[in-house]
Structure formats: C-alpha cells, structure tokens
Amino acid sequence: MTRSFRAVVIGVSTGGVNALQKLLGQLPADFRLPILIVQHIGPEAGSGLAKLLDERCALRVKEADEQDEILSGTVYLAPPNYHLLVERGGFLSLSADPHVSFARPSVDVLFESAAEVFGPELVGIVLTGANFDGSRGLRIIKQKGGVAIVQDPEDAEARQMPQSAMAATDVDYVVALDSMAALLRKLAPERAVMPHKGRGRDD
Amino acid sequence: MKHGEVEDVEIRLLLEGVQRIYGYDFRDYADASIKRRLTHWLAESEFDTFSQAQSLLLRDRSVFESLLRGITVNVTEMFRDPAFFRAVREQVVPFLKTYPFVKIWHAGCATGEEAYSMAILLNEEGMAGRYRMYATDINETVLQKAGEGVIPITEMQRFTRNYQKAGGTASFADYYTARYDRAMLSTALKKDIVFAPHNLAVDGEFGEMNMVLCRNVMIYFKPDLKERCLSLFDSSLLPGGFLCLGLKETLEKKKIGERYEELAPTLRIYRKRYD
Ligand SMILES: C[S@@+](CC[C@H](N)C(=O)[O-])C[C@H]1O[C@@H](n2cnc3c(N)ncnc32)[C@H](O)[C@@H]1O
C-alpha cells in the first residue's frame, strides 16, 4: 500500500529565495499537498517573497495569516517576525514567542507543531542554510513516523543546515534540488483522491 | 492510545483544574503554542508528566505561579513595528488632539514598553498632561516590572533605532538614565500610566476609551476568545475611538468588524464609526 500524506513542511535559510523558486517552480498547479514554509527573513522584510513566488509558480503562494485554513494546492510562508504553527483541525496559528534556534520564524517550531498534528502523514524538507535550525524539528517528524528529505549538501548554497539535519536524524532521501519536485510528485501523486479527514472541521 | 494523545488529555485536565482552582482560564488558548510552552515548563520542572505535576500544582500556589510565568510570553519592545507608531503619530494623534483629555487602554501590555512608547509619542506631540493610560496584563510579575520602568541597557540600541524609524522628534537618550547595565525610564513618562491586573478571558470592560491597543495578545487565542475580547474592546471604545491590533491580526470576518473602518490597513489601525 502506498502511504498517504497530508502536508509538506519546508525549512530554508541562506540561499532560500533561489532554492524556493526552483523547487516550487517545478511543482504543477494540481500538486495536492499543502506546503508550509519557514524561510529565515529579517523582522521588517514585508511580504515581497510571497508575491514573487506566487507570480513565478503554478501553485498559489501566500503569506500565512492567523487562522488560515490549510488548503490543498496552496503554499503558506511564515510572516517575518512570527513563528508559524499548525493547529489541530487543519488551521494555522502565529506566535510572537521569543526566538527559537536563534530564529523567528523558526523551522523547528513549524516542524514540531506540524509533526504533532500530522504524525506519519507529513513530509519534512530541510534546504540550504548556514545554521542549525530545523534539525531538531526534522528529528521529531521522523520520531512521529513522517518522511524526512534533505537537500544534498553538495548541491546547497549553504551546507550547514542540511548537514546538521542529516547528523540529527536518519534521513529518508538526500537529493539535489533539481530532483526534489519529482520526488514529491512520486510521494503524492496528483490523481490520488484526497480523503478529507480531519480538515475543515467546524471547531 | 498514542503517547501524544495521553499528553493532550493531561493538558486539558490540567487547564481545567487551573481554571477551577485559580480562576485563570487558558482553555481557549490556541493549542499549538500553549502546548509548546507547557512542554517547555514541564521539561524545566521537577516533574516527568503533567499528571504528576497536577497534584502539587493545584495545592501549591507558587507552583501555579511558575506555570503562569511559563504560559504567558511577555516579549515586547519599545516602538515595536516602527511603521505602526509612525502611523499613530501621523494619522491618529491629530484626532486625539481634538479632545481636551484622552483615555487609552493597553490590553496585554507585558513589561510596559508599548505604553511608554505611546507616552513618549504623545508628549512629543504636545499632549503631555492630557492623557491617562491604563496598561493591563494577566501576569502580575511583568506588571511589577512595567511599573519600575527599567530596561536592560543592551536593548537600548535596538529601541533607539525603532524610535527613530517611528518618527521620534527628540533624542531617545533624553528619556532614560543609564545606571550600570540598566536604563531607568524618566518619571515624566510614568506619571500618567496606571498598571493594573486584568484578564481578558474573564474580566470586564474599561469605560469610555479613546484608544485601545491589543497587539500580539489575541493571536494566542482561539476564535471564541478572540470574539470575546473584541466585543470587550468595542464596548470600551467611544464612537470615533481607535482600535489597534498586531500586524498579523485583523477585524476581517469578525463580528464587530462592520462597525469599524480601516485607517491604516496593513498596520491594523481601525476607527469605530459614529453611527
Ligand atoms: C507578546 S506580549 C505583547 C506585548 C505588547 N502588547 C506588544 O505587542 O509588544 C503578550 C502579553 O499578553 C498577556 N496575556 C496573555 N493572556 C492574557 C489574558 N488572558 N489577559 C490579559 N493579558 C494576557 C501576556 O501576559 C503577555 O504579557
């Protein structure tokens, strides 16, 4: 039996704008898994990155707002200066808690909260970056039975973040950015029917 | 049953107990962040599980207070989001100046930086002596700090930058005295601010306000509790009064939304209509 997934979470830092354009640019409009992203970004960055990616990708890309429902075919970016978290019932929340792993938004915060809610039905991806954020989160995704993908450090603009993630947990796939979209499409085929369980619940 | 589910049940029971015994109601806080903080508190505590903690927690107030400090996160800044304070200066203050005296409520003021920033701004705009601020929070430890008006000196560089970006017209250094590693805010800023405990989940309104600021507090609440707070603010505000939310909070799809117009959309400054 093939596994089914409910979401993809991505953590990325240095070199992220290019990496995200490349990865998201290769996904078709009917890629069915919602994608939640933490890109490290300065506190006053504005929402330019979401607009840029939205223009260049087939998928809809937006900056996450509080209480956004997590919808398939949509990419949510953590806003500058807030952590992005996943709530039970398929909603997003934001927090102004202190920095975690020296970052806000922090990849670890997103990954840990997503792992709590999606358990084994989650794909976690760590891309290029010059720090260690995301390692702990990816380990927790694995502990809860999810799938871990890391960008090949040789392929990454900054290799620390992928390398540190590989040291922290037993990663399922180490791939170059160019083959990552194909891997995601293999994990989550577009044609499969999405069971609407646990989503859009009225609570 | 999976480990995670047991923990969720334990947390529910614990919050229920806290509400019954101490009257603090955290049951309607968004699950993900409260769970994060509770787990953090547990890891630092002497207990292995929430069930284990519960027995002492419900009997020993000091244990509860440490939990309270762990649950409420109080990070704040002087002139947080400088563009917001600039808009207040340019777009809100001209209206406030038309009143002989104004009342302002800072709900969830943490250690008071937002209220002090507002006091600086109003004084610079010539409103000294013509306002009173009520700055409230659920956490009495932070309120005590707020009243002292002491800030670690290491923060002052960042806050000075914020102040300048927010359109400050004087020198930020005029507002504090440096003492060792601390900056003490001047008494001229303190004298018209009243710091008081107030719990948005259970307490009532503050009457006849010209302006209410509640920034980065309701993002931690579930929808029902948000609506409760908003209706509290709505009944506290005079017609023509201003409601200011955090940069990622809106009145869109909220019950009180239709009675407000957006003055500065991306900065979340709303004005209550007269009709
Ligand atoms: C992140 S701080 C925001 C401080 C400031 N308003 C700002 O934007 O910089 C959130 C504050 O809300 C307070 N808070 C949390 N729950 C509350 C409640 N039910 N009633 C009143 N204050 C509450 C916390 O104690 C904390 O000080």
Short mmCIF file of C-alpha atoms and ligand atoms in Angstrom, two decimals:
data_model
loop_
_atom_site.label_atom_id
_atom_site.label_comp_id
_atom_site.label_asym_id
_atom_site.label_seq_id
_atom_site.Cartn_x
_atom_site.Cartn_y
_atom_site.Cartn_z
CA MET A 1 0.00 0.00 0.00
CA THR A 2 1.33 3.45 -0.82
CA ARG A 3 1.49 5.90 2.01
CA SER A 4 -0.70 8.94 2.12
CA PHE A 5 0.38 12.38 3.23
CA ARG A 6 -1.46 15.47 4.33
CA ALA A 7 1.20 18.19 4.17
CA VAL A 8 4.75 19.17 3.29
CA VAL A 9 6.82 21.43 5.55
CA ILE A 10 9.97 23.13 4.34
CA GLY A 11 12.73 24.92 6.24
CA VAL A 12 15.26 27.08 4.45
CA SER A 13 17.63 29.94 5.18
CA THR A 14 20.63 31.35 3.28
CA GLY A 15 20.05 30.91 -0.45
CA GLY A 16 16.37 30.29 0.13
CA VAL A 17 14.90 32.67 -2.40
CA ASN A 18 16.61 30.86 -5.27
CA ALA A 19 16.04 27.42 -3.85
CA LEU A 20 12.32 28.01 -3.30
CA GLN A 21 11.84 29.43 -6.78
CA LYS A 22 13.47 26.38 -8.25
CA LEU A 23 11.63 23.82 -6.15
CA LEU A 24 8.17 25.38 -6.18
CA GLY A 25 8.57 26.36 -9.84
CA GLN A 26 8.75 22.67 -10.73
CA LEU A 27 5.53 21.71 -8.99
CA PRO A 28 2.31 21.63 -11.04
CA ALA A 29 -0.82 23.59 -10.11
CA ASP A 30 -2.57 20.36 -9.13
CA PHE A 31 0.07 19.22 -6.66
CA ARG A 32 -2.37 18.36 -3.94
CA LEU A 33 -0.45 18.66 -0.68
CA PRO A 34 -0.45 21.98 1.12
CA ILE A 35 3.09 23.30 1.63
CA LEU A 36 4.12 25.25 4.73
CA ILE A 37 7.41 27.10 4.62
CA VAL A 38 9.71 28.84 7.06
CA GLN A 39 12.28 30.92 5.26
CA HIS A 40 14.54 32.87 7.65
CA ILE A 41 13.91 36.50 6.99
CA GLY A 42 14.54 39.85 8.71
CA PRO A 43 11.86 41.30 11.03
CA GLU A 44 10.83 44.05 8.62
CA ALA A 45 11.07 42.16 5.36
CA GLY A 46 7.50 42.74 4.22
CA SER A 47 5.63 40.17 2.13
CA GLY A 48 7.59 40.58 -1.12
CA LEU A 49 8.81 36.99 -1.20
CA ALA A 50 5.30 35.52 -1.18
CA LYS A 51 4.32 37.80 -4.07
CA LEU A 52 7.42 36.92 -6.05
CA LEU A 53 6.92 33.19 -5.61
CA ASP A 54 3.22 33.47 -6.35
CA GLU A 55 3.99 35.11 -9.69
CA ARG A 56 6.58 32.53 -10.65
CA CYS A 57 4.88 29.30 -9.56
CA ALA A 58 1.83 27.42 -10.71
CA LEU A 59 0.73 26.90 -7.10
CA ARG A 60 -0.87 29.67 -5.10
CA VAL A 61 1.65 31.19 -2.68
CA LYS A 62 0.64 33.45 0.21
CA GLU A 63 1.97 34.79 3.45
CA ALA A 64 0.23 32.96 6.29
CA ASP A 65 -2.44 34.87 8.22
CA GLU A 66 -3.66 33.88 11.64
CA GLN A 67 -6.36 31.21 11.49
CA ASP A 68 -5.78 30.43 7.81
CA GLU A 69 -7.30 27.08 6.91
CA ILE A 70 -4.67 24.76 5.44
CA LEU A 71 -5.85 24.13 1.88
CA SER A 72 -4.50 21.82 -0.73
CA GLY A 73 -2.80 23.46 -3.70
CA THR A 74 -1.61 26.33 -1.54
CA VAL A 75 1.80 27.34 -0.26
CA TYR A 76 1.98 29.26 3.04
CA LEU A 77 5.02 31.29 4.01
CA ALA A 78 5.69 32.25 7.62
CA PRO A 79 5.47 36.05 8.02
CA PRO A 80 8.54 37.98 9.13
CA ASN A 81 8.91 38.14 12.92
CA TYR A 82 6.30 35.48 13.76
CA HIS A 83 6.53 31.75 14.30
CA LEU A 84 4.18 29.67 12.17
CA LEU A 85 2.40 26.74 13.84
CA VAL A 86 -0.11 24.07 12.83
CA GLU A 87 -3.26 23.67 14.93
CA ARG A 88 -5.47 20.61 15.23
CA GLY A 89 -8.40 20.83 12.86
CA GLY A 90 -6.20 21.94 9.97
CA PHE A 91 -5.61 25.61 10.81
CA LEU A 92 -2.53 27.75 11.11
CA SER A 93 -1.59 29.96 14.01
CA LEU A 94 1.12 32.53 14.56
CA SER A 95 3.11 33.38 17.65
CA ALA A 96 5.36 36.20 18.79
CA ASP A 97 7.19 33.96 21.25
CA PRO A 98 10.93 34.51 21.66
CA HIS A 99 13.35 33.31 19.00
CA VAL A 100 13.87 29.54 18.84
CA SER A 101 17.14 28.22 17.45
CA PHE A 102 18.09 31.91 17.06
CA ALA A 103 15.29 32.47 14.60
CA ARG A 104 11.77 33.84 14.31
CA PRO A 105 10.18 32.39 12.31
CA SER A 106 11.90 29.17 13.35
CA VAL A 107 11.88 25.98 11.30
CA ASP A 108 11.91 23.87 14.46
CA VAL A 109 8.69 25.47 15.73
CA LEU A 110 6.86 24.78 12.46
CA PHE A 111 8.19 21.23 12.15
CA GLU A 112 7.40 20.26 15.73
CA SER A 113 3.85 21.58 15.67
CA ALA A 114 3.20 20.02 12.24
CA ALA A 115 4.54 16.66 13.46
CA GLU A 116 2.15 16.81 16.44
CA VAL A 117 -0.84 17.24 14.16
CA PHE A 118 0.06 15.24 11.03
CA GLY A 119 2.20 12.48 12.58
CA PRO A 120 3.22 9.95 9.90
CA GLU A 121 1.31 11.81 7.19
CA LEU A 122 3.91 14.56 6.96
CA VAL A 123 6.87 15.21 4.67
CA GLY A 124 9.62 17.41 6.13
CA ILE A 125 12.29 19.04 3.96
CA VAL A 126 15.43 20.88 5.02
CA LEU A 127 17.06 23.00 2.32
CA THR A 128 20.10 25.25 2.11
CA GLY A 129 21.08 27.33 5.16
CA ALA A 130 24.00 28.46 7.27
CA ASN A 131 22.72 27.46 10.70
CA PHE A 132 21.18 24.55 12.59
CA ASP A 133 17.51 25.39 12.68
CA GLY A 134 15.30 22.51 11.53
CA SER A 135 17.49 19.67 12.81
CA ARG A 136 15.52 19.12 15.95
CA GLY A 137 12.24 19.52 14.10
CA LEU A 138 13.18 17.01 11.44
CA ARG A 139 14.13 14.51 14.12
CA ILE A 140 10.71 14.89 15.69
CA ILE A 141 8.99 14.46 12.30
CA LYS A 142 10.87 11.17 11.95
CA GLN A 143 10.01 10.12 15.51
CA LYS A 144 6.33 10.58 14.70
CA GLY A 145 6.69 8.44 11.61
CA GLY A 146 6.93 11.14 8.92
CA VAL A 147 9.27 11.26 5.94
CA ALA A 148 12.48 13.32 6.01
CA ILE A 149 14.08 14.82 2.91
CA VAL A 150 17.27 16.87 2.91
CA GLN A 151 18.89 18.83 0.11
CA ASP A 152 22.22 17.26 -0.81
CA PRO A 153 24.78 19.49 0.99
CA GLU A 154 26.94 19.37 -2.15
CA ASP A 155 24.07 20.94 -4.05
CA ALA A 156 23.20 23.56 -1.39
CA GLU A 157 24.31 27.17 -1.43
CA ALA A 158 24.99 26.82 2.31
CA ARG A 159 25.59 23.32 3.54
CA GLN A 160 25.28 23.58 7.36
CA MET A 161 21.54 23.27 7.66
CA PRO A 162 21.26 20.12 5.51
CA GLN A 163 24.36 18.62 7.07
CA SER A 164 23.23 19.27 10.60
CA ALA A 165 19.80 17.78 9.83
CA MET A 166 21.47 14.64 8.46
CA ALA A 167 23.52 14.35 11.62
CA ALA A 168 20.43 14.75 13.80
CA THR A 169 18.27 12.03 12.29
CA ASP A 170 18.04 9.16 9.90
CA VAL A 171 17.02 10.96 6.73
CA ASP A 172 14.97 9.10 4.08
CA TYR A 173 16.11 10.97 0.98
CA VAL A 174 19.15 13.14 0.25
CA VAL A 175 18.58 14.72 -3.14
CA ALA A 176 19.63 17.66 -5.29
CA LEU A 177 17.10 20.45 -5.67
CA ASP A 178 16.51 19.55 -9.30
CA SER A 179 15.12 16.13 -8.49
CA MET A 180 13.14 17.16 -5.44
CA ALA A 181 9.91 18.18 -7.18
CA ALA A 182 9.85 14.80 -8.96
CA LEU A 183 10.31 13.05 -5.63
CA LEU A 184 7.43 14.97 -4.08
CA ARG A 185 5.20 14.12 -7.03
CA LYS A 186 6.07 10.48 -6.58
CA LEU A 187 5.23 10.62 -2.86
CA ALA A 188 1.97 12.46 -3.51
CA PRO A 189 0.59 11.60 -6.97
CA GLU A 190 -1.77 14.27 -8.29
CA ARG A 191 -4.50 11.86 -9.31
CA ALA A 192 -4.99 10.22 -5.96
CA VAL A 193 -8.18 11.18 -4.20
CA MET A 194 -7.63 13.16 -1.07
CA PRO A 195 -9.52 11.83 1.92
CA HIS A 196 -10.90 14.92 3.63
CA LYS A 197 -10.39 13.57 7.06
CA GLY A 198 -9.81 15.98 9.88
CA ARG A 199 -9.95 19.00 7.67
CA GLY A 200 -12.33 21.90 7.68
CA ARG A 201 -13.86 20.63 10.86
CA ASP A 202 -16.16 23.06 12.50
CA ASP A 203 -14.44 23.81 15.82
CA MET B 1 -3.54 5.14 22.83
CA LYS B 2 -0.61 7.05 21.47
CA HIS B 3 1.72 8.98 23.74
CA GLY B 4 0.77 12.31 22.16
CA GLU B 5 -2.91 11.78 22.85
CA VAL B 6 -2.32 10.99 26.53
CA GLU B 7 -0.46 14.25 26.81
CA ASP B 8 -3.28 16.17 25.16
CA VAL B 9 -5.72 14.71 27.67
CA GLU B 10 -3.40 15.57 30.54
CA ILE B 11 -3.11 19.15 29.34
CA ARG B 12 -6.88 19.52 29.11
CA LEU B 13 -7.32 18.21 32.64
CA LEU B 14 -4.59 20.45 33.93
CA LEU B 15 -6.03 23.60 32.36
CA GLU B 16 -9.46 22.65 33.67
CA GLY B 17 -8.03 22.29 37.17
CA VAL B 18 -6.16 25.58 36.97
CA GLN B 19 -9.34 27.32 35.92
CA ARG B 20 -11.38 25.84 38.78
CA ILE B 21 -8.81 26.46 41.49
CA TYR B 22 -7.14 29.70 40.49
CA GLY B 23 -9.68 31.29 38.15
CA TYR B 24 -7.17 31.67 35.33
CA ASP B 25 -8.72 30.37 32.15
CA PHE B 26 -6.34 29.10 29.48
CA ARG B 27 -8.74 26.59 27.96
CA ASP B 28 -9.39 28.77 24.92
CA TYR B 29 -5.77 29.44 24.04
CA ALA B 30 -4.62 28.10 20.66
CA ASP B 31 -3.39 24.55 21.28
CA ALA B 32 -0.10 24.53 19.42
CA SER B 33 1.65 27.36 21.21
CA ILE B 34 0.25 26.65 24.66
CA LYS B 35 1.32 23.03 24.33
CA ARG B 36 4.79 24.17 23.31
CA ARG B 37 5.10 26.35 26.35
CA LEU B 38 3.63 23.83 28.77
CA THR B 39 6.01 21.18 27.47
CA HIS B 40 8.85 23.59 27.95
CA TRP B 41 7.71 24.35 31.51
CA LEU B 42 7.44 20.62 32.26
CA ALA B 43 10.93 19.94 30.93
CA GLU B 44 12.36 22.60 33.28
CA SER B 45 10.30 21.41 36.24
CA GLU B 46 10.95 18.55 38.63
CA PHE B 47 8.04 16.55 37.18
CA ASP B 48 8.06 13.87 34.49
CA THR B 49 4.46 14.15 33.35
CA PHE B 50 1.63 16.67 33.57
CA SER B 51 -0.38 14.23 35.70
CA GLN B 52 2.46 14.15 38.16
CA ALA B 53 2.68 17.94 38.23
CA GLN B 54 -1.05 18.37 38.67
CA SER B 55 -1.29 17.28 42.28
CA LEU B 56 1.15 19.89 43.57
CA LEU B 57 0.08 22.47 41.05
CA LEU B 58 -3.47 22.51 42.36
CA ARG B 59 -2.34 22.74 46.00
CA ASP B 60 0.72 24.97 45.94
CA ARG B 61 0.21 28.46 44.58
CA SER B 62 3.91 29.00 43.97
CA VAL B 63 3.97 26.07 41.55
CA PHE B 64 0.99 27.57 39.76
CA GLU B 65 2.77 30.92 39.54
CA SER B 66 5.77 29.37 37.90
CA LEU B 67 3.40 27.77 35.40
CA LEU B 68 1.73 31.13 34.82
CA ARG B 69 5.08 32.73 34.06
CA GLY B 70 5.78 29.89 31.67
CA ILE B 71 2.46 30.13 29.84
CA THR B 72 2.34 33.87 29.28
CA VAL B 73 5.02 35.03 26.95
CA ASN B 74 5.94 38.61 27.51
CA VAL B 75 8.34 39.59 24.77
CA THR B 76 7.85 43.19 23.76
CA GLU B 77 9.82 46.20 22.54
CA MET B 78 9.83 49.98 22.63
CA PHE B 79 8.23 51.18 19.37
CA ARG B 80 7.66 47.61 18.19
CA ASP B 81 6.83 47.84 14.46
CA PRO B 82 8.06 51.42 13.97
CA ALA B 83 5.81 51.94 10.94
CA PHE B 84 2.81 51.39 13.21
CA PHE B 85 3.92 54.06 15.67
CA ARG B 86 4.66 56.43 12.82
CA ALA B 87 1.11 55.97 11.56
CA VAL B 88 -0.27 56.58 15.05
CA ARG B 89 1.71 59.81 15.21
CA GLU B 90 0.63 60.98 11.78
CA GLN B 91 -2.90 59.66 11.47
CA VAL B 92 -4.32 59.06 14.95
CA VAL B 93 -2.83 61.80 17.10
CA PRO B 94 -4.40 64.62 15.04
CA PHE B 95 -7.81 63.22 16.04
CA LEU B 96 -6.80 62.69 19.65
CA LYS B 97 -5.68 66.32 19.85
CA THR B 98 -9.22 67.48 19.25
CA TYR B 99 -10.17 66.19 22.72
CA PRO B 100 -9.28 68.06 25.91
CA PHE B 101 -8.34 64.77 27.55
CA VAL B 102 -7.98 61.20 26.24
CA LYS B 103 -8.01 57.74 27.80
CA ILE B 104 -6.02 54.86 26.34
CA TRP B 105 -6.07 51.17 27.23
CA HIS B 106 -3.12 48.89 26.52
CA ALA B 107 -4.51 45.36 26.92
CA GLY B 108 -1.76 42.76 27.38
CA CYS B 109 0.94 45.38 27.99
CA ALA B 110 3.63 42.92 29.19
CA THR B 111 6.55 44.89 30.68
CA GLY B 112 5.06 48.20 29.55
CA GLU B 113 7.26 49.19 26.60
CA GLU B 114 4.27 49.82 24.35
CA ALA B 115 2.68 52.19 26.89
CA TYR B 116 5.95 54.03 27.47
CA SER B 117 6.44 54.39 23.72
CA MET B 118 2.97 55.87 23.45
CA ALA B 119 3.71 58.29 26.31
CA ILE B 120 6.87 59.49 24.54
CA LEU B 121 4.95 59.96 21.33
CA LEU B 122 2.07 61.87 22.95
CA ASN B 123 4.44 64.12 24.91
CA GLU B 124 6.36 64.94 21.76
CA GLU B 125 3.11 65.80 20.04
CA GLY B 126 2.26 68.30 22.77
CA MET B 127 -0.27 66.18 24.64
CA ALA B 128 1.61 65.92 27.96
CA GLY B 129 -0.84 66.10 30.85
CA ARG B 130 -3.81 65.49 28.57
CA TYR B 131 -4.00 61.74 28.70
CA ARG B 132 -4.27 58.82 31.06
CA MET B 133 -3.23 55.30 30.13
CA TYR B 134 -4.45 52.05 31.62
CA ALA B 135 -1.94 49.31 30.92
CA THR B 136 -3.13 45.87 31.91
CA ASP B 137 -1.90 42.30 31.82
CA ILE B 138 -2.78 38.93 33.28
CA ASN B 139 0.73 38.42 34.60
CA GLU B 140 1.47 40.37 37.77
CA THR B 141 5.20 39.72 37.65
CA VAL B 142 5.51 41.62 34.36
CA LEU B 143 3.23 44.38 35.64
CA GLN B 144 5.57 44.96 38.53
CA LYS B 145 8.47 45.26 36.11
CA ALA B 146 6.40 47.55 33.94
CA GLY B 147 5.83 49.88 36.89
CA GLU B 148 9.54 50.06 37.60
CA GLY B 149 10.30 51.10 34.03
CA VAL B 150 13.75 49.56 33.99
CA ILE B 151 15.15 48.16 30.76
CA PRO B 152 18.39 46.24 30.17
CA ILE B 153 20.85 48.67 28.64
CA THR B 154 21.74 46.14 25.94
CA GLU B 155 18.28 46.69 24.42
CA MET B 156 18.64 50.44 24.10
CA GLN B 157 20.46 50.44 20.79
CA ARG B 158 17.69 48.48 19.10
CA PHE B 159 14.98 50.56 20.78
CA THR B 160 16.71 53.79 19.73
CA ARG B 161 16.65 52.62 16.12
CA ASN B 162 12.96 51.78 16.45
CA TYR B 163 12.28 55.20 17.97
CA GLN B 164 13.97 56.96 15.09
CA LYS B 165 12.21 54.90 12.44
CA ALA B 166 8.92 55.65 14.21
CA GLY B 167 9.46 59.36 13.59
CA GLY B 168 10.76 60.39 17.02
CA THR B 169 11.50 64.10 17.12
CA ALA B 170 13.89 64.32 20.07
CA SER B 171 16.84 62.29 21.28
CA PHE B 172 15.87 58.91 22.72
CA ALA B 173 18.61 59.23 25.35
CA ASP B 174 16.63 62.08 26.94
CA TYR B 175 14.05 59.59 28.13
CA TYR B 176 16.22 57.46 30.37
CA THR B 177 19.16 57.48 32.75
CA ALA B 178 21.74 54.77 32.33
CA ARG B 179 22.79 53.07 35.56
CA TYR B 180 25.26 50.19 35.31
CA ASP B 181 23.58 47.70 32.97
CA ARG B 182 20.15 49.26 33.21
CA ALA B 183 18.22 52.11 31.68
CA MET B 184 15.68 53.75 34.01
CA LEU B 185 12.85 55.45 32.14
CA SER B 186 12.15 59.00 33.29
CA THR B 187 9.37 59.63 35.80
CA ALA B 188 7.75 62.11 33.42
CA LEU B 189 6.75 59.10 31.31
CA LYS B 190 5.42 57.08 34.22
CA LYS B 191 3.16 59.52 35.94
CA ASP B 192 0.15 59.17 33.68
CA ILE B 193 0.22 55.40 33.26
CA VAL B 194 -1.70 53.12 35.61
CA PHE B 195 -0.56 49.49 35.55
CA ALA B 196 -3.21 47.02 36.73
CA PRO B 197 -4.04 43.33 36.52
CA HIS B 198 -6.80 42.41 34.08
CA ASN B 199 -7.60 39.07 32.50
CA LEU B 200 -9.11 39.30 29.02
CA ALA B 201 -10.62 35.84 29.36
CA VAL B 202 -12.75 36.65 32.41
CA ASP B 203 -12.72 40.35 33.39
CA GLY B 204 -14.92 43.19 32.14
CA GLU B 205 -14.57 46.36 30.12
CA PHE B 206 -12.88 49.70 30.77
CA GLY B 207 -15.30 52.55 30.02
CA GLU B 208 -15.03 55.49 27.63
CA MET B 209 -11.71 54.85 25.96
CA ASN B 210 -10.48 56.92 23.03
CA MET B 211 -8.00 54.27 22.01
CA VAL B 212 -7.45 50.59 22.74
CA LEU B 213 -4.26 48.76 21.81
CA CYS B 214 -4.19 44.98 22.00
CA ARG B 215 -1.25 43.85 19.95
CA ASN B 216 0.13 40.33 19.75
CA VAL B 217 -2.10 39.05 22.54
CA MET B 218 -5.14 37.63 20.76
CA ILE B 219 -3.01 35.70 18.26
CA TYR B 220 -2.69 33.18 21.08
CA PHE B 221 -6.45 32.80 21.49
CA LYS B 222 -8.97 30.52 19.82
CA PRO B 223 -11.70 32.21 17.74
CA ASP B 224 -14.33 32.38 20.53
CA LEU B 225 -11.99 34.02 22.99
CA LYS B 226 -10.90 36.48 20.30
CA GLU B 227 -14.51 37.44 19.74
CA ARG B 228 -14.97 37.92 23.49
CA CYS B 229 -12.01 40.30 23.64
CA LEU B 230 -13.10 42.24 20.59
CA SER B 231 -16.57 42.80 21.97
CA LEU B 232 -14.97 43.93 25.24
CA PHE B 233 -12.90 46.49 23.32
CA ASP B 234 -15.90 47.53 21.29
CA SER B 235 -17.94 48.31 24.40
CA SER B 236 -14.98 50.14 25.96
CA LEU B 237 -14.43 52.43 22.98
CA LEU B 238 -16.19 55.74 22.40
CA PRO B 239 -17.56 56.32 18.88
CA GLY B 240 -14.69 57.69 16.81
CA GLY B 241 -12.22 55.80 19.01
CA PHE B 242 -9.29 53.79 17.70
CA LEU B 243 -8.58 50.08 17.93
CA CYS B 244 -5.04 48.87 17.21
CA LEU B 245 -4.16 45.23 16.67
CA GLY B 246 -0.91 43.39 15.95
CA LEU B 247 0.38 43.38 12.39
CA LYS B 248 -0.88 39.88 11.70
CA GLU B 249 -4.34 40.36 13.25
CA THR B 250 -7.43 41.72 11.51
CA LEU B 251 -11.11 42.57 12.02
CA GLU B 252 -11.95 40.76 8.79
CA LYS B 253 -14.80 38.30 9.35
CA LYS B 254 -15.08 39.40 12.98
CA LYS B 255 -18.46 40.30 14.48
CA ILE B 256 -17.53 43.87 15.42
CA GLY B 257 -15.79 44.38 12.06
CA GLU B 258 -18.63 46.19 10.34
CA ARG B 259 -18.68 48.96 12.93
CA TYR B 260 -15.06 49.85 12.16
CA GLU B 261 -13.24 51.43 9.26
CA GLU B 262 -9.63 50.72 8.48
CA LEU B 263 -7.50 53.80 8.89
CA ALA B 264 -4.19 52.18 8.03
CA PRO B 265 -4.92 48.75 6.58
CA THR B 266 -1.61 46.93 6.72
CA LEU B 267 -0.85 48.50 10.10
CA ARG B 268 -4.14 47.33 11.64
CA ILE B 269 -5.41 50.67 12.92
CA TYR B 270 -9.23 50.73 12.97
CA ARG B 271 -11.65 53.51 13.83
CA LYS B 272 -15.06 52.98 15.37
CA ARG B 273 -17.85 54.61 13.34
CA TYR B 274 -20.16 57.23 14.84
CA ASP B 275 -23.45 55.70 13.64
C1 LIG C 1 3.55 39.04 23.33
S1 LIG C 1 3.02 40.04 24.66
C2 LIG C 1 2.51 41.51 23.80
C3 LIG C 1 3.04 42.77 24.41
C4 LIG C 1 2.74 44.06 23.66
N1 LIG C 1 1.31 44.29 23.54
C5 LIG C 1 3.42 44.08 22.31
O1 LIG C 1 2.76 43.91 21.28
O2 LIG C 1 4.63 44.25 22.29
C6 LIG C 1 1.51 39.26 25.16
C7 LIG C 1 1.01 39.66 26.55
O3 LIG C 1 -0.34 39.24 26.70
C8 LIG C 1 -0.54 38.84 28.03
N2 LIG C 1 -1.73 37.99 28.15
C9 LIG C 1 -1.86 36.68 27.79
N3 LIG C 1 -3.10 36.25 28.10
C10 LIG C 1 -3.77 37.30 28.64
C11 LIG C 1 -5.08 37.48 29.15
N4 LIG C 1 -5.97 36.46 29.17
N5 LIG C 1 -5.43 38.68 29.64
C12 LIG C 1 -4.55 39.72 29.63
N6 LIG C 1 -3.30 39.62 29.16
C13 LIG C 1 -2.90 38.43 28.67
C14 LIG C 1 0.76 38.13 28.37
O4 LIG C 1 0.96 38.06 29.77
C15 LIG C 1 1.80 39.00 27.66
O5 LIG C 1 2.35 39.95 28.52
#
